[in-house]
Coordinates of C-alpha atoms in Angstrom, one line a residue:
M2 CA -29.2 43.4 7.5
V3 CA -25.8 43.7 6.0
A4 CA -23.1 41.4 7.1
S5 CA -19.6 42.6 7.8
E6 CA -16.9 41.6 6.0
E7 CA -15.5 39.5 8.6
A8 CA -18.8 37.4 8.7
T9 CA -18.5 36.9 5.1
S10 CA -15.2 35.5 5.2
A11 CA -15.6 33.4 8.2
P12 CA -14.4 29.7 7.3
F13 CA -17.5 27.6 6.0
S14 CA -18.6 24.7 8.6
R15 CA -18.7 21.1 8.2
P16 CA -22.7 21.3 7.2
T17 CA -22.0 24.0 5.3
V18 CA -19.4 22.2 3.4
E19 CA -21.8 19.3 2.9
I20 CA -24.8 21.1 1.7
L21 CA -22.9 23.3 -0.6
C22 CA -21.4 19.9 -2.0
S23 CA -25.0 18.3 -2.8
V24 CA -26.3 21.5 -4.5
Y25 CA -23.5 21.8 -6.5
Y26 CA -24.2 17.9 -7.3
F27 CA -27.7 18.1 -7.9
S28 CA -27.1 21.4 -9.8
A29 CA -25.0 18.9 -12.1
L30 CA -27.6 16.4 -12.2
D31 CA -30.4 18.8 -13.3
A32 CA -28.3 20.1 -16.2
H33 CA -27.8 16.6 -17.2
L34 CA -31.7 16.2 -17.4
F35 CA -32.5 19.7 -18.8
N36 CA -29.8 19.0 -21.6
K37 CA -31.9 15.3 -22.2
K38 CA -28.2 14.0 -22.0
R39 CA -28.1 10.2 -21.4
V40 CA -26.0 9.5 -18.3
Y41 CA -25.0 6.2 -17.7
P42 CA -24.4 4.9 -14.1
G43 CA -20.7 4.4 -13.7
D44 CA -20.7 7.8 -15.6
M45 CA -23.1 9.4 -12.7
L46 CA -20.8 7.6 -9.9
R47 CA -17.5 9.5 -11.6
N48 CA -19.4 12.7 -11.9
R49 CA -20.7 12.7 -8.6
R50 CA -17.0 12.4 -6.8
K51 CA -16.0 14.3 -9.2
D52 CA -18.6 17.4 -8.4
R53 CA -18.2 16.4 -4.8
N54 CA -14.6 17.3 -5.0
L55 CA -14.9 20.3 -7.0
A56 CA -17.2 21.9 -4.5
C57 CA -15.2 21.3 -1.3
R58 CA -12.2 22.4 -3.3
E59 CA -14.0 25.9 -4.2
C60 CA -15.4 26.1 -0.6
N61 CA -11.9 25.1 0.8
M62 CA -10.0 27.9 -1.5
A63 CA -12.6 30.4 0.3
A64 CA -12.4 29.6 3.6
R65 CA -8.7 28.9 3.8
K66 CA -8.0 32.5 3.3
A67 CA -9.2 33.3 6.5
A68 CA -7.6 30.1 7.9
L69 CA -4.0 30.2 7.6
V70 CA -1.9 27.8 10.7
S71 CA 0.4 30.5 12.0
E72 CA 2.0 28.0 14.4
I73 CA 1.6 24.3 15.6
T74 CA 0.3 23.2 18.7
E75 CA 0.2 20.2 20.9
S76 CA -3.3 19.9 19.8
D77 CA -2.6 20.3 16.3
L78 CA -0.3 17.8 16.4
R79 CA -2.6 15.4 18.1
L80 CA -5.4 15.9 15.8
L81 CA -3.0 15.1 12.7
R82 CA -2.1 12.0 14.2
I83 CA -5.7 10.7 14.7
F84 CA -6.5 12.1 10.9
R85 CA -3.7 10.4 9.4
A86 CA -4.9 6.8 11.6
V87 CA -8.6 7.7 9.7
A88 CA -6.8 8.4 6.4
E89 CA -4.5 5.2 6.3
S90 CA -7.2 3.0 7.5
G91 CA -10.0 4.2 5.0
G92 CA -12.6 5.6 6.8
L93 CA -13.6 6.5 10.6
S94 CA -15.5 3.1 11.3
A95 CA -12.1 1.1 10.1
A96 CA -10.1 3.7 12.3
E97 CA -11.8 2.6 15.7
A98 CA -9.9 -0.4 16.3
R99 CA -6.4 1.6 15.7
L100 CA -7.4 4.2 17.5
R101 CA -9.1 2.5 20.2
M102 CA -11.8 5.5 20.2
E103 CA -15.5 5.4 18.9
R104 CA -16.5 6.5 16.1
S105 CA -18.4 10.1 17.0
T106 CA -15.5 10.8 19.4
I107 CA -13.2 10.6 16.1
S108 CA -15.8 12.2 13.9
R109 CA -15.3 15.1 16.8
H110 CA -11.6 15.1 16.1
V111 CA -11.8 15.4 12.6
Q112 CA -14.1 18.0 12.7
T113 CA -12.2 20.1 15.0
L114 CA -9.1 19.5 12.3
E115 CA -11.2 20.5 9.6
T116 CA -12.2 23.9 11.8
R117 CA -8.3 24.5 12.6
L118 CA -7.6 24.2 8.8
G119 CA -10.7 25.9 7.6
G120 CA -12.2 23.3 5.2
A121 CA -13.5 19.6 4.5
V122 CA -10.4 17.1 4.6
C123 CA -12.4 14.2 3.7
L124 CA -15.7 13.1 2.2
R125 CA -17.7 10.5 3.7
G126 CA -20.8 8.9 2.9
P127 CA -22.9 7.1 -0.2
A128 CA -20.0 7.4 -2.7
G129 CA -17.2 5.7 -0.2
F130 CA -14.7 7.6 2.0
E131 CA -12.4 9.9 0.2
L132 CA -9.5 13.0 1.0
T133 CA -9.8 16.1 -0.4
E134 CA -7.0 18.0 -1.7
L135 CA -7.0 19.9 1.9
G136 CA -7.0 16.3 3.0
R137 CA -4.0 14.9 1.1
A138 CA -1.8 18.0 1.9
A139 CA -3.1 17.6 5.8
L140 CA -1.8 13.5 5.5
Q141 CA 1.5 14.6 3.9
A142 CA 1.9 17.0 6.7
A143 CA 1.0 14.5 9.1
I144 CA 3.4 12.0 8.4
T145 CA 6.4 14.7 7.9
A146 CA 5.4 15.7 11.5
C147 CA 5.3 12.5 12.9
D148 CA 8.8 11.3 11.3
T149 CA 10.1 14.6 12.7
L150 CA 9.2 13.6 15.8
D151 CA 10.3 10.1 16.1
Q152 CA 13.7 11.7 15.1
V153 CA 13.7 14.4 18.0
R154 CA 13.2 11.4 20.2
D155 CA 15.9 9.1 18.7
Q156 CA 18.0 12.1 19.4
L157 CA 17.1 12.3 23.4
N158 CA 17.4 8.4 23.5
S159 CA 20.6 8.3 21.9
T160 CA 22.6 7.9 25.2
H161 CA 20.2 4.9 26.6
D162 CA 20.2 2.0 25.6
V163 CA 16.8 1.6 24.3
V164 CA 14.6 1.5 21.0
I165 CA 11.0 2.9 21.0
G166 CA 8.9 4.0 19.0
Q167 CA 7.0 2.1 16.0
L168 CA 7.8 0.3 12.9
A169 CA 5.7 -0.7 10.2
L170 CA 7.2 -3.4 7.7
G171 CA 5.6 -4.5 4.3
L172 CA 5.9 -7.9 2.9
A173 CA 5.7 -9.6 -0.4
D174 CA 3.2 -11.9 -0.1
N175 CA 4.1 -15.9 0.5
C176 CA 7.5 -15.3 1.7
L177 CA 6.6 -17.5 4.6
T178 CA 7.4 -20.8 3.0
N179 CA 10.5 -20.0 1.5
S180 CA 13.9 -21.7 3.3
D181 CA 15.9 -19.0 2.3
A182 CA 14.0 -16.2 3.7
K183 CA 14.9 -15.6 7.3
I184 CA 12.0 -12.8 8.0
T185 CA 10.4 -14.9 11.1
E186 CA 14.2 -15.4 12.8
A187 CA 14.9 -12.0 12.3
I188 CA 11.8 -10.7 13.9
R189 CA 12.1 -13.1 16.7
Q190 CA 15.6 -11.2 17.5
F191 CA 14.1 -7.6 16.8
R192 CA 11.2 -8.3 19.4
L193 CA 13.8 -9.7 22.1
R194 CA 15.9 -6.6 21.5
A195 CA 13.6 -4.2 21.1
P196 CA 10.3 -5.0 23.2
A197 CA 9.2 -1.7 23.5
V198 CA 8.9 -0.8 19.8
Q199 CA 5.2 -1.5 18.4
L200 CA 5.8 -3.5 15.4
H201 CA 3.3 -3.4 12.7
I202 CA 3.6 -6.4 9.6
S203 CA 1.4 -6.4 6.4
V204 CA 1.1 -8.1 3.5
R205 CA 0.8 -6.4 0.1
P206 CA 1.0 -6.5 -3.8
P207 CA 4.3 -5.4 -4.9
V208 CA 2.6 -2.4 -6.7
D209 CA 1.2 -1.2 -3.1
L210 CA 4.4 -1.7 -1.4
A211 CA 6.3 1.0 -3.5
A212 CA 3.6 3.0 -3.5
D213 CA 3.3 2.8 0.7
L214 CA 7.0 3.3 0.9
L215 CA 6.7 6.7 -1.4
T216 CA 3.9 8.1 0.7
R217 CA 5.6 6.8 3.5
R218 CA 2.8 4.6 5.2
L219 CA 5.6 2.4 5.6
H220 CA 9.6 2.6 7.0
M221 CA 10.5 -0.2 5.4
A222 CA 9.8 -3.5 2.8
I223 CA 11.2 -6.8 1.7
G224 CA 10.1 -7.2 -1.9
G225 CA 11.3 -8.5 -5.6
P226 CA 12.8 -6.3 -8.6
S227 CA 9.4 -4.8 -8.9
L228 CA 10.1 -2.4 -6.6
A229 CA 13.2 -1.0 -8.3
D230 CA 12.6 3.0 -8.1
P231 CA 15.8 5.6 -7.8
R232 CA 13.9 7.1 -4.6
L233 CA 14.2 4.0 -2.9
E234 CA 17.3 2.1 -1.5
T235 CA 17.6 -1.5 -1.6
H236 CA 19.7 -4.1 0.1
W237 CA 20.0 -7.8 -1.3
L238 CA 18.7 -10.6 1.3
F239 CA 17.6 -14.2 -0.9
N240 CA 16.9 -15.5 -3.7
E241 CA 13.6 -17.0 -5.0
E242 CA 13.3 -19.6 -8.1
A243 CA 10.0 -19.8 -10.4
K244 CA 8.8 -22.6 -12.4
L245 CA 6.1 -23.1 -14.7
Y246 CA 3.2 -25.0 -13.0
T247 CA -0.2 -26.9 -13.8
A248 CA -2.2 -29.1 -12.2
A249 CA -1.4 -32.8 -12.0
P250 CA -1.9 -34.7 -13.8
V251 CA -0.7 -33.5 -16.9
D252 CA 0.5 -35.3 -20.2
P253 CA 4.2 -36.5 -19.8
K254 CA 4.8 -35.5 -23.3
A255 CA 2.7 -32.2 -23.5
D256 CA 4.8 -28.9 -23.3
A257 CA 3.9 -25.6 -22.8
A258 CA 2.6 -24.8 -26.0
A259 CA 1.0 -28.2 -26.5
L260 CA -0.8 -27.6 -23.7
V261 CA -1.9 -24.0 -25.0
G262 CA -2.9 -25.6 -28.1
R263 CA -5.5 -27.9 -26.2
G264 CA -7.0 -24.8 -24.5
Y265 CA -4.9 -24.0 -21.5
A266 CA -5.2 -20.5 -20.2
V267 CA -2.0 -18.8 -19.3
V268 CA -2.0 -17.3 -15.7
T269 CA -0.8 -13.8 -15.9
R270 CA -0.1 -11.3 -13.4
D271 CA -0.2 -7.3 -13.6
R272 CA 3.5 -6.0 -14.3
D273 CA 4.8 -9.5 -14.4
R274 CA 7.2 -9.5 -17.5
H275 CA 7.9 -13.0 -17.5
S276 CA 4.1 -13.8 -17.5
L277 CA 3.1 -11.6 -20.2
A278 CA 6.1 -13.1 -22.0
L279 CA 4.8 -16.3 -21.9
A280 CA 1.4 -15.4 -23.5
N281 CA 2.9 -13.5 -25.9
R282 CA 5.3 -15.9 -27.1
L283 CA 3.1 -18.9 -26.8
G284 CA 0.0 -16.8 -28.6
A285 CA -2.1 -17.7 -26.0
E286 CA -5.7 -17.0 -26.8
R287 CA -6.9 -17.7 -23.7
C288 CA -5.7 -15.3 -20.3
V289 CA -6.4 -15.4 -16.9
V290 CA -5.4 -12.6 -14.5
A291 CA -4.7 -13.3 -11.0
L292 CA -3.6 -10.5 -8.3
G293 CA -1.5 -12.4 -5.9
L294 CA 0.6 -15.7 -5.2
E295 CA -2.2 -17.5 -3.9
A296 CA -4.4 -16.2 -6.8
V297 CA -2.1 -18.0 -9.2
A298 CA -1.8 -20.9 -7.3
T299 CA -5.8 -21.2 -7.2
L300 CA -6.2 -21.2 -10.7
L301 CA -3.6 -23.3 -11.3
A302 CA -5.3 -26.2 -8.9
A303 CA -8.6 -25.3 -10.4
G304 CA -6.6 -27.0 -13.9
N305 CA -6.7 -26.3 -17.4
C306 CA -4.0 -23.4 -16.5
I307 CA -0.5 -23.1 -16.8
G308 CA 1.4 -20.4 -15.0
F309 CA 4.5 -19.3 -12.6
L310 CA 4.6 -19.9 -8.9
P311 CA 8.0 -20.0 -6.6
T312 CA 9.1 -23.3 -6.0
H313 CA 8.9 -23.1 -2.2
L314 CA 5.2 -22.6 -2.9
A315 CA 4.6 -25.4 -4.9
R316 CA 6.3 -27.7 -2.7
S317 CA 3.9 -26.1 -0.2
L318 CA 1.2 -27.1 -1.9
S319 CA 2.2 -30.4 -2.4
Q320 CA -0.3 -32.7 -0.3
S321 CA -3.6 -30.3 -0.7
K322 CA -3.5 -29.0 -4.3
P323 CA -0.5 -31.2 -6.0
L324 CA 1.1 -29.1 -8.9
V325 CA 3.3 -30.4 -11.4
E326 CA 6.2 -28.6 -13.3
V327 CA 5.0 -28.2 -17.3
P328 CA 7.3 -31.1 -19.1
Q329 CA 9.8 -29.7 -20.8
S330 CA 9.8 -26.0 -19.4
E331 CA 13.3 -25.6 -17.9
E332 CA 13.7 -22.6 -20.5
W333 CA 11.1 -21.0 -18.1
S334 CA 12.2 -20.9 -15.0
Y335 CA 13.6 -17.9 -13.8
G336 CA 15.1 -16.6 -10.5
F337 CA 14.7 -13.2 -8.9
D338 CA 16.3 -11.1 -5.9
F339 CA 14.4 -10.1 -3.1
S340 CA 15.5 -7.2 -0.8
L341 CA 14.9 -4.6 2.3
I342 CA 13.9 -1.3 0.8
H343 CA 13.4 1.9 2.5
G344 CA 13.2 5.6 1.1
V345 CA 16.0 7.7 0.4
A346 CA 15.0 10.4 1.3
R347 CA 13.2 9.2 4.7
P348 CA 15.8 8.4 7.3
L349 CA 15.4 5.3 9.2
S350 CA 14.5 5.4 12.8
R351 CA 16.9 3.8 15.8
A352 CA 14.2 0.8 15.3
G353 CA 14.6 0.9 11.1
H354 CA 18.2 0.9 11.8
L355 CA 17.9 -2.5 14.1
M356 CA 15.7 -4.0 12.3
K357 CA 17.8 -3.3 9.1
D358 CA 21.2 -4.5 10.9
I359 CA 19.7 -7.8 11.9
L360 CA 17.6 -8.6 8.5
L361 CA 21.1 -8.2 6.9
A362 CA 23.1 -10.1 9.3
A363 CA 20.4 -13.0 9.5
H364 CA 20.5 -13.6 5.7
A365 CA 24.8 -12.7 5.4
A366 CA 25.5 -16.1 7.1
D367 CA 24.1 -18.0 4.0
A368 CA 25.0 -15.4 1.3
S369 CA 28.4 -15.1 2.3
S370 CA 29.0 -18.8 1.8
A371 CA 27.4 -19.2 -1.5
D372 CA 28.2 -15.9 -2.9
P373 CA 30.1 -13.2 -1.0
G374 CA 29.2 -10.5 -3.7
R375 CA 25.3 -10.8 -3.2
A376 CA 24.8 -9.0 -0.3
R377 CA 24.9 -5.5 -1.3
S378 CA 23.3 -2.2 -1.2
G379 CA 21.8 0.3 -3.9
S380 CA 21.2 -2.5 -6.2

């Protein structure tokens, strides 16, 4: 029996894609064994992900020829919203609480979207959750669609004195103990003025904040100079001071160079020019890497380390984990700006504009008296 042209060009089903991925992977494994090549466990994991993606890419390319999306329906938008929650949560199980759906229900919606698009949007299994090329395109389309609908909703509600929707705000770690940061006061005012807005707040490393702003997972963020990017617009909020600390007690005559000479390690942070410059200038042979300020504080409190911490954070730890400034280290102290940051190409919603106005006003009261020129934008 000869299959018709229509039948041979029909989109692959999800089980077919998974079978083809498995066949492709094990075929690659057989080739390694046949050629007597040594395969290391790490290489096998990387090769497995590469093979799964290659198999799905080939399946998707063949299937999408017969699954072009001619028009977007309300059902499509709902599927895209669900898929966006899954992708941003990192898997189906992780998205259950956010969507308030059971995993089986979420899985059915994802499969329906895959049928609609004609290919697999994600891979899941022992190798972990991962978006396919089609899935990454679908995620960006979902974010764009949600942004557009937010703008339409704001326009329709512009004549009413009410703000609704969602607002995702990202914060750099350990801003809470900085007395110059008026973030909690601003959030309190925002919730009073816009109680219908669903506010999402997350604390993340600076690198993640920048990436999530550019991929539109966050509407705005509050962070330091490491978020500088021409695609991001910044508005100064407050300043933070950092000094060189170590665990108490310490020899009052031992400066940073002397402590490193005694075997102290320098705590460095990824892409932090101050800690890296300190290690290079002192010629430190021992360095430890920390991700986040709490990790820096933990290493310092453990002893035999020197590193930079914001002064307000060191003071907040003084009762439980006494830290002292490294003697004769004034030259190493530095200050840096914290700013409100959002994407240049992504217009803020009414909720975003309201939060921006409240944050700027809350910090301008302190900044104007000290230095009126500091409250600036685009810096």
